[in-house]
Structure formats: C-alpha cells, structure tokens
Coordinates of N, CA and C in Angstrom, one line a residue:
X1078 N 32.7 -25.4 -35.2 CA 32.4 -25.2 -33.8 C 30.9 -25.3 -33.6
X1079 N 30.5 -25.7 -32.6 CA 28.8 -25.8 -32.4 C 28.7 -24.7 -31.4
X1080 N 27.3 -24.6 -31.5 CA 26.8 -23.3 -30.7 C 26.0 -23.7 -29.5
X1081 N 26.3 -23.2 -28.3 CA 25.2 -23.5 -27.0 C 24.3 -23.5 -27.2
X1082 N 23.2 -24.7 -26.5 CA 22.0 -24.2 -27.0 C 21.0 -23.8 -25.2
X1083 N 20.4 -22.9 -25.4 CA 20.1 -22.1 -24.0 C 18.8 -22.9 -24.1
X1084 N 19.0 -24.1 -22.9 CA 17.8 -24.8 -22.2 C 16.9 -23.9 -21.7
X1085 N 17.1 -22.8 -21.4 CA 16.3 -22.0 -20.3 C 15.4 -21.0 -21.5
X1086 N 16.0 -21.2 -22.6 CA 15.1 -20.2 -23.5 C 13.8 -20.5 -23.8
X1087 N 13.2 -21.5 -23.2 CA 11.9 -22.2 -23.3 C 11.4 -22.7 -21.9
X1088 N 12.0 -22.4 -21.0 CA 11.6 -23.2 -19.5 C 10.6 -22.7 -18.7
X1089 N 10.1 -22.7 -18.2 CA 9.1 -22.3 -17.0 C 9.6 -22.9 -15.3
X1090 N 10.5 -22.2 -15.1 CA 10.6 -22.8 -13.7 C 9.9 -22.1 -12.5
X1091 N 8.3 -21.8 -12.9 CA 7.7 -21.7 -11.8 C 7.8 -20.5 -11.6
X1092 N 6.7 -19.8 -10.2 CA 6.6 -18.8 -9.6 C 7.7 -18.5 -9.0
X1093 N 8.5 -17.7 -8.7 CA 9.8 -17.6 -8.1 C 10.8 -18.7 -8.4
X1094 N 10.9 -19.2 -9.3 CA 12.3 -19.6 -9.9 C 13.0 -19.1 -11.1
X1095 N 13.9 -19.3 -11.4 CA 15.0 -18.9 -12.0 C 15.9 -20.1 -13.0
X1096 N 15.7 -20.1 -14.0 CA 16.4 -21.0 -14.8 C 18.0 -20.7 -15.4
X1097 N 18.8 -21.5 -14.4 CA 20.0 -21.7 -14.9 C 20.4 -22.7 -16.1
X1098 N 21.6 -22.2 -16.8 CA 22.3 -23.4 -17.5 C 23.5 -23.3 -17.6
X1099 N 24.3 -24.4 -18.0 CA 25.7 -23.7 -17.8 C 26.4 -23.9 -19.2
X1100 N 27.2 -23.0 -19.6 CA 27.3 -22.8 -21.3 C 28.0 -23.9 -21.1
X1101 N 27.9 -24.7 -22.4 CA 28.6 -25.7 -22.7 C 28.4 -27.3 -21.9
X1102 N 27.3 -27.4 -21.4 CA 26.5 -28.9 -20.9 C 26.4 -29.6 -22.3
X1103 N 26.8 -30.5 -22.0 CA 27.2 -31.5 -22.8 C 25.8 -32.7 -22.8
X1104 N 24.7 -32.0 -22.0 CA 23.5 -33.1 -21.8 C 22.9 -32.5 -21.9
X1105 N 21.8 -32.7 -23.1 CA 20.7 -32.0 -24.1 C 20.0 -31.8 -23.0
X1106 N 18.9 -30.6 -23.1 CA 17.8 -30.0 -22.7 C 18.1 -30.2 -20.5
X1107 N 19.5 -30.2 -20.5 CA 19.7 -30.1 -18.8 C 20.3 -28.0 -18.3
X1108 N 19.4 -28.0 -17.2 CA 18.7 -27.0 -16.9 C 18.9 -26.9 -15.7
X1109 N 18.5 -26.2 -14.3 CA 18.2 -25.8 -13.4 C 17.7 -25.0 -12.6
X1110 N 16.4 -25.2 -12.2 CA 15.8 -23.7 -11.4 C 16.0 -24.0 -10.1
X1111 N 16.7 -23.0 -10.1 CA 17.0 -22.0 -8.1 C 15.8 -21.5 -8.1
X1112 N 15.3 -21.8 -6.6 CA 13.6 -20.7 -5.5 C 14.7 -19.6 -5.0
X1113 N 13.6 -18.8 -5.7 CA 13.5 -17.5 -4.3 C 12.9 -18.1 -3.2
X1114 N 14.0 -17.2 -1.6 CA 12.9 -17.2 -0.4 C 11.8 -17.2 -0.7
X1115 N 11.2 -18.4 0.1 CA 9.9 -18.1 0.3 C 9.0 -19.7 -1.1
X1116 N 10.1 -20.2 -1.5 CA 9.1 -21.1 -2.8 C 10.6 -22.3 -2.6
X1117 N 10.4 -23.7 -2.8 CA 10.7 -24.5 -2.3 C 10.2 -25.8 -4.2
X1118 N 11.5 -26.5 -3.9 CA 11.7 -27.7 -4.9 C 12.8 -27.6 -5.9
X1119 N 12.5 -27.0 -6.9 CA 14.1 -26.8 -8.0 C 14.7 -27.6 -8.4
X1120 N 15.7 -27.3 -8.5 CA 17.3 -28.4 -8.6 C 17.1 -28.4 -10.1
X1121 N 17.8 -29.9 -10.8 CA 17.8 -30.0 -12.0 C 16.4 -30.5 -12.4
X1122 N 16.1 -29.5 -13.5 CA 14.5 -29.9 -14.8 C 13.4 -30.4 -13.7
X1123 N 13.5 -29.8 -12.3 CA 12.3 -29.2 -11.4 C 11.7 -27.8 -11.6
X1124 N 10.8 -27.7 -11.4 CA 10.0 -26.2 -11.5 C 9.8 -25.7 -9.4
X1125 N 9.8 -24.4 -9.2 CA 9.4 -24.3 -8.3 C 8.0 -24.1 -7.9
X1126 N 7.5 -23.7 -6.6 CA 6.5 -23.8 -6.3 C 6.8 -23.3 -4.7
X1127 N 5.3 -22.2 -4.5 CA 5.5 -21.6 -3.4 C 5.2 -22.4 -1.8
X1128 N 6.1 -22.1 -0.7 CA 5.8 -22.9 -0.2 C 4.7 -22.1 1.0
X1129 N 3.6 -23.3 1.6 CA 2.7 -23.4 1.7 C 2.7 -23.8 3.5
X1130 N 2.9 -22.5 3.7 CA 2.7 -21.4 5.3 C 2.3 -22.3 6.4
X1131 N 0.6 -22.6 5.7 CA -0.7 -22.6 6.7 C -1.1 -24.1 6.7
X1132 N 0.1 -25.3 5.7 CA 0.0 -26.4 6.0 C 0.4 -27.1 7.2
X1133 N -0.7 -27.7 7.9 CA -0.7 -28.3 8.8 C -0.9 -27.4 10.3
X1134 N -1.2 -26.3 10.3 CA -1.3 -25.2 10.9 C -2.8 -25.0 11.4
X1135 N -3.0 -25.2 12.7 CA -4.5 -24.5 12.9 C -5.0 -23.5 13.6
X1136 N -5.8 -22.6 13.3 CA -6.0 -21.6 14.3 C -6.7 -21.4 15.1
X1137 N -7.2 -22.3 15.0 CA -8.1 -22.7 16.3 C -10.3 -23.1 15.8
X1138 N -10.9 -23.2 16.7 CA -12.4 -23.0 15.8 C -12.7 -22.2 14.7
X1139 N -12.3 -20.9 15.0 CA -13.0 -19.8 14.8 C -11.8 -19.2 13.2
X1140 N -10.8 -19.6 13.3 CA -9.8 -19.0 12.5 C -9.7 -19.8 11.2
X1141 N -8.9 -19.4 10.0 CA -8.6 -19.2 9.3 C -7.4 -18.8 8.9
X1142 N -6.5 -20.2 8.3 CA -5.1 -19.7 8.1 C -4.8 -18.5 6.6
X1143 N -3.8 -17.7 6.4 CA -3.5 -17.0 5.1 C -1.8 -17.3 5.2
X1144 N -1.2 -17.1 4.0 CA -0.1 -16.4 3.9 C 0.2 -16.3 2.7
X1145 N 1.3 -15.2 2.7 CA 1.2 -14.9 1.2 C 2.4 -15.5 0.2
X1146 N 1.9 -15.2 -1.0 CA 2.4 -16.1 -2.4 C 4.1 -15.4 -1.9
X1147 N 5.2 -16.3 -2.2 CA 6.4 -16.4 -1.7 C 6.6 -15.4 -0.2
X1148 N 6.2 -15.4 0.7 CA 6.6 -15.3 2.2 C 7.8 -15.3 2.0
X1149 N 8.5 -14.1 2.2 CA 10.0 -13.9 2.9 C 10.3 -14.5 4.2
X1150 N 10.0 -14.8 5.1 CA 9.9 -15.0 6.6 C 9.1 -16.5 6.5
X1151 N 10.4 -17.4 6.4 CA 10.3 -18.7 6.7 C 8.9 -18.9 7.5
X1152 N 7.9 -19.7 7.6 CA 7.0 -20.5 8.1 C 6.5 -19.1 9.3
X1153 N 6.2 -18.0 8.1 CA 5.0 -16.8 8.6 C 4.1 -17.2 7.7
X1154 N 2.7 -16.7 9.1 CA 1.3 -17.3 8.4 C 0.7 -16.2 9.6
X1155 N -0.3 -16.1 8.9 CA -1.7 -15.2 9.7 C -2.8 -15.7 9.7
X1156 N -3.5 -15.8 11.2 CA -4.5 -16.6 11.6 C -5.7 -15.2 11.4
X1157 N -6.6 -15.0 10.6 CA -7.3 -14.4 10.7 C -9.0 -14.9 11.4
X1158 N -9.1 -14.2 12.3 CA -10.0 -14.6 13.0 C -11.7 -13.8 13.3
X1159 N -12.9 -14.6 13.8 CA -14.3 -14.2 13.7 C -14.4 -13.0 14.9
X1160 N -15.2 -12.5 14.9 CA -15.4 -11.0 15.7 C -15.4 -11.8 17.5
X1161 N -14.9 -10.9 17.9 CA -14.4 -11.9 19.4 C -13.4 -12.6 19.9
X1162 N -13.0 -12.6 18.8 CA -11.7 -13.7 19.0 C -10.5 -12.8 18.4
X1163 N -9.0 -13.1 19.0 CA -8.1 -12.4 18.6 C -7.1 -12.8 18.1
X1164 N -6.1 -13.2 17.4 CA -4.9 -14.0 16.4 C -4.1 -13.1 16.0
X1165 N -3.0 -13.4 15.1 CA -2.7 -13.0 14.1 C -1.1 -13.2 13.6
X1166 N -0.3 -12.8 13.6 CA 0.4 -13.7 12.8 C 1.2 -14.5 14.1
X1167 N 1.6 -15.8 12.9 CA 2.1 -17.0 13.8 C 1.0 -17.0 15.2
X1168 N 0.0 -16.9 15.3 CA -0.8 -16.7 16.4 C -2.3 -17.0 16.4
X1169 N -2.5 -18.4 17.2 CA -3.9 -19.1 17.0 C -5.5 -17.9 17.4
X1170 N -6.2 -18.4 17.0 CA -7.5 -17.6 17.6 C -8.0 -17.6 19.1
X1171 N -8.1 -16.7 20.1 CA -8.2 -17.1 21.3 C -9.7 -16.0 21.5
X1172 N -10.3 -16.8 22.5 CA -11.2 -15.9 23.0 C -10.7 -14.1 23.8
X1173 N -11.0 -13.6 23.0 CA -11.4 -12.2 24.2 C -12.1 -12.0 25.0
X1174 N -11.5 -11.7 26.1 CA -12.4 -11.8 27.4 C -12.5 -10.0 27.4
X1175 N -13.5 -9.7 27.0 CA -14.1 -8.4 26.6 C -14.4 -8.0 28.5
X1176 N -14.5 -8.6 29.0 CA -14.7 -7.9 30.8 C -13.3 -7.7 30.9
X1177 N -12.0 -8.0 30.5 CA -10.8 -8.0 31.4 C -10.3 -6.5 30.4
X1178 N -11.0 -5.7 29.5 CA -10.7 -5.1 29.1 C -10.6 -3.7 29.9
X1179 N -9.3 -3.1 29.5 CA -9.4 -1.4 30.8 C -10.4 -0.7 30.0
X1180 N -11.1 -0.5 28.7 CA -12.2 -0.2 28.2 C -13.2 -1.2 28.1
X1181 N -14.2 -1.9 29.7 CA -15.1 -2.2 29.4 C -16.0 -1.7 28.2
X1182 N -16.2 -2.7 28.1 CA -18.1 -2.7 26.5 C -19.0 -2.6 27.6
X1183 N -19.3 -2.6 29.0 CA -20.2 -2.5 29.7 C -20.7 -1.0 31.0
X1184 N -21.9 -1.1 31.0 CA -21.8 0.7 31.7 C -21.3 0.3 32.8
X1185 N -20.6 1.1 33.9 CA -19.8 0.9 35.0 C -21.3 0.6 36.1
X1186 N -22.4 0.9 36.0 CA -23.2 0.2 36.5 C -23.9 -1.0 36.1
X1187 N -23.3 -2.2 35.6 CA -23.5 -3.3 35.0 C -22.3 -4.2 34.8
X1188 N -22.9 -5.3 35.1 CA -22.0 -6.8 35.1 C -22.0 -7.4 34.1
X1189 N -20.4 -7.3 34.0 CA -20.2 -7.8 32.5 C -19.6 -9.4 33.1
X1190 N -20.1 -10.5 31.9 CA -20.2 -11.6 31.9 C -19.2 -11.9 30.3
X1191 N -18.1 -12.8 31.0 CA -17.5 -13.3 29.0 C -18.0 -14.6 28.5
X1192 N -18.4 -14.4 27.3 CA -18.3 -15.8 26.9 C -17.6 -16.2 26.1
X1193 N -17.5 -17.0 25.7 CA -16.3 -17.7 24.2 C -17.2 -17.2 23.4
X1194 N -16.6 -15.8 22.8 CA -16.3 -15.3 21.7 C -17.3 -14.3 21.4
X1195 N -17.8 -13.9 22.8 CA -18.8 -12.9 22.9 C -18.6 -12.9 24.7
X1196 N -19.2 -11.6 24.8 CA -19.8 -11.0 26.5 C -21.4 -10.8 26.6
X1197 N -21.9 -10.5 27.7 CA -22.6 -10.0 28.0 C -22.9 -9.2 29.4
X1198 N -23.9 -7.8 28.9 CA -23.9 -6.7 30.2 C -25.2 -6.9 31.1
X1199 N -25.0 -6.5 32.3 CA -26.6 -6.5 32.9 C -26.3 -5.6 34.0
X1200 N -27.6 -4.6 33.4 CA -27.3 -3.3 34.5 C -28.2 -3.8 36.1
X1201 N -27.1 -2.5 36.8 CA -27.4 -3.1 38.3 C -29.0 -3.2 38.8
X1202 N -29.1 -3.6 40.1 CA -30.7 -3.5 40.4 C -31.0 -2.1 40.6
X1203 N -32.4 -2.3 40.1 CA -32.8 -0.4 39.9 C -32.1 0.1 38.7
X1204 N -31.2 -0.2 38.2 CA -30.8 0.4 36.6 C -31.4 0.0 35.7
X1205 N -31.6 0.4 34.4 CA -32.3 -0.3 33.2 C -31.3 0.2 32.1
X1206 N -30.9 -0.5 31.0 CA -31.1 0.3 29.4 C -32.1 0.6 28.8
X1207 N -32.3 1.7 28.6 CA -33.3 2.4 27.6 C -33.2 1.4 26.2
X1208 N -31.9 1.2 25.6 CA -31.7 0.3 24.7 C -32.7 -1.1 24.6
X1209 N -32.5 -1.6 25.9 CA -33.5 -3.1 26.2 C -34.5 -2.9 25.7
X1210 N -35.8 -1.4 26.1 CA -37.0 -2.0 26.3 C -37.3 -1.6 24.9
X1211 N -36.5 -0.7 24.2 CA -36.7 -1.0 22.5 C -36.8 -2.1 21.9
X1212 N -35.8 -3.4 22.6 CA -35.7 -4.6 22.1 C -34.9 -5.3 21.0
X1213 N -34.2 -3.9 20.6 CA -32.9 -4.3 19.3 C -32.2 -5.1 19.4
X1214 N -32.0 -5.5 18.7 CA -31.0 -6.9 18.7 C -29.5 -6.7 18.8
X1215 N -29.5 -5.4 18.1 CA -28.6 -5.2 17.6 C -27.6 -4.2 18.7
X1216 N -28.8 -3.9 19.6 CA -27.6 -3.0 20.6 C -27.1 -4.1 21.8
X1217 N -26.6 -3.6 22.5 CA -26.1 -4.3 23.2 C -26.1 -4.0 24.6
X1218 N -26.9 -5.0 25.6 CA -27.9 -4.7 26.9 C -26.9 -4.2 27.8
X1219 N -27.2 -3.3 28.8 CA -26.3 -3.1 29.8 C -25.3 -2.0 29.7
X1220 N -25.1 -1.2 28.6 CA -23.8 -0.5 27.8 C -24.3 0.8 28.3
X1221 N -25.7 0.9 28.3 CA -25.9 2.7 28.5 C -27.0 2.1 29.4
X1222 N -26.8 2.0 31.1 CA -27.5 1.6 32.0 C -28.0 2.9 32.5
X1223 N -29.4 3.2 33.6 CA -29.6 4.5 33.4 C -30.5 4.5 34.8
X1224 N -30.6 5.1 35.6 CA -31.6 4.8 37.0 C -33.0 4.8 36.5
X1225 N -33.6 3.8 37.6 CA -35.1 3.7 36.7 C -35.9 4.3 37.4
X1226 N -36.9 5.0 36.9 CA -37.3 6.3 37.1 C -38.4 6.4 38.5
X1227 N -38.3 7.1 39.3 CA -39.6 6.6 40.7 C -40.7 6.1 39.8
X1228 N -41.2 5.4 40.7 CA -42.4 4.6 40.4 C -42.4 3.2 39.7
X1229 N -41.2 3.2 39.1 CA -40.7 2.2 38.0 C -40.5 0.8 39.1
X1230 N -40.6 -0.7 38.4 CA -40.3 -1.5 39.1 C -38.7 -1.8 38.5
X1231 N -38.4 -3.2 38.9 CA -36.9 -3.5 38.2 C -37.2 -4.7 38.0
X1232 N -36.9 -5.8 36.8 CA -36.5 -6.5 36.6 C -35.7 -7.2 35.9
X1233 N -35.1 -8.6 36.0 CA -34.4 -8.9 35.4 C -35.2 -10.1 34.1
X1234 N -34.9 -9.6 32.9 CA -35.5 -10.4 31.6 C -34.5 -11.3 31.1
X1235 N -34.3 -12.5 30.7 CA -33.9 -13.7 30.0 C -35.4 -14.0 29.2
X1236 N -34.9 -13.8 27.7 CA -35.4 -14.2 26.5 C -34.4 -14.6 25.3
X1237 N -34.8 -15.5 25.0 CA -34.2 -16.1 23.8 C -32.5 -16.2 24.4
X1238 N -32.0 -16.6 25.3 CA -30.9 -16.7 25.7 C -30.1 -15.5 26.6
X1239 N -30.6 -14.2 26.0 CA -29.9 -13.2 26.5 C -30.9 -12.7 27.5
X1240 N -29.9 -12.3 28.8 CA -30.5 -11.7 29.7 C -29.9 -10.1 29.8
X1241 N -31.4 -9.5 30.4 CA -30.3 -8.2 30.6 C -31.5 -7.4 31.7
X1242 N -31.3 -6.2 32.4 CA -31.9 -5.9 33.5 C -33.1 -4.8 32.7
X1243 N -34.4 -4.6 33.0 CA -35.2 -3.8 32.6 C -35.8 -2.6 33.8
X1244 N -36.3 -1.5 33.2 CA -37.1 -0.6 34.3 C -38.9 -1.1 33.7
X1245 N -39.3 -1.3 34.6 CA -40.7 -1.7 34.6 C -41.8 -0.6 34.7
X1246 N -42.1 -0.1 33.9 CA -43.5 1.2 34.0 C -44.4 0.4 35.2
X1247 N -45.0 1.3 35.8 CA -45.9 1.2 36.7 C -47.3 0.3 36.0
X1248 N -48.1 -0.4 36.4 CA -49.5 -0.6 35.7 C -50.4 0.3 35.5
X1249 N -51.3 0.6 35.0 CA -52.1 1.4 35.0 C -53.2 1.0 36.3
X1250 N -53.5 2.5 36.8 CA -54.3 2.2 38.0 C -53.1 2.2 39.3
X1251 N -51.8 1.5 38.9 CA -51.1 1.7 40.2 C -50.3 3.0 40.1
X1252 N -50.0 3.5 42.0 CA -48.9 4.4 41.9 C -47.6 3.9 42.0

C-alpha cells in the first residue's frame, strides 16, 4: 500500500489562505488554497493575497486612502483626511464649511467666511480681538471679539493674506 503524501505540509498559501488536499490525488505535489473574506486568488497551487480596498479609489485632494489587511466588508476603505476636511469610510474628503456649523468657530459678533479647507472670522465694526493685536498666528482672529474701548479707533487689517478687525489705541497727543 502507499502512503498519502500531504502537499500542504510544506505550502504557504499566503495571508489568509488555507491549504487543501484531497487524500489520495493521484497528481504529485497538487494542492489547493481557499481565501478567507477579505483576500482574493487561490484555487489550485495559487497562494492568496489580500485584496486591495483603496485600488483605484480617490479621496479627493486632501485625502488618503487605508484599509485593513483582509477587510471583512467587501470593498470597505477609509478616506482619512487633512484638518478641515471631512471623510471617512467609503467616503471622499469634502470641504467643511466651518460657518454652516450650529457651533460656530466664530464670536457671535463676527463674520465667519469658509474657505476650502479652512474659515475665517472678522469681528464687527467697533469690535476687536484682543487675540489680533498680540499677532499669534496661532490663534484664530474674530473668535473672542470684544468692544473697543472709548477713545479707540477701528480698523480693518489684511496682512499676509489674513484679514481680521482691530481696536486702534488713540495716538499720543490725541483724545
């Protein structure tokens, strides 16, 4: 009598496959890997391989496709997207329109302006941010708008692209 010999005892069928054989194959070194959901190829003396989500998929400028190593959920992918922009799964990157929000980013005395993939605030006439005339970059004009004080003038400043509303100290010598 001869003894089966187990093709699969040496096989590699890949990340999520599974190496079948059937006792008694009569054709040397013949094999079979079955995919788990989620990994794609197999059949006979193929290896699997996971299948690949975010091919041909865009998420727009700003995004970046993911998905993960065997995906249970047929042709799910996550668009992970830059600050401003909102995505996410099966779902391109789209501008946030940060004014259409019921929690404005902007003080209720100040005009919020959207842009692709950013806003901007500008407090009313006669309001200033205290924030502004510090000059930080990092804060954000318009958010804590504040009446400008008697004597104060008002203006509106545009520098380096961003505009936002200022209280103007009096000159010296004037009242």
């Amino acid at each position: 009598s001869c003894d089966d010999i187990d093709e699969c005892s040496e096989i590699d069928c890949g990340s999520g496959g599974t190496c079948n054989h059937e006792i008694g194959e009569e054709t040397d070194g013949r094999y079979t890997c079955e995919c788990a959901v989620g990994y794609e190829g197999g059949g006979v003396q193929t290896a699997c391989r996971d299948i690949d989500e975010c091919a041909g998929i865009s998420c727009g400028p700003t995004g970046t496709c993911s998905h993960a190593e065997g995906e249970t959920k047929a042709g799910q992918y996550t668009c992970n997207c830059d600050t401003g922009y909102a995505g996410g799964i099966n779902t391109a990157c789209v501008d946030i329109d940060e004014c259409a929000l019921d929690d404005s980013p902007c003080h209720e005395r100040s005009k919020c302006t959207n842009f692709i993939g950013s806003f901007q605030c500008a407090c009313d006439q006669d309001w200033g941010d205290p924030n502004d005339a510090i000059g930080s970059v990092d804060a954000v004009p318009g958010t804590n708008c504040s009446q400008c004080p008697s004597g104060h003038g008002w203006a509106k400043v545009n520098e380096g692209g961003r505009e936002w509303s200022a209280c103007i100290p009096p000159q010296a010598g004037q009242c």
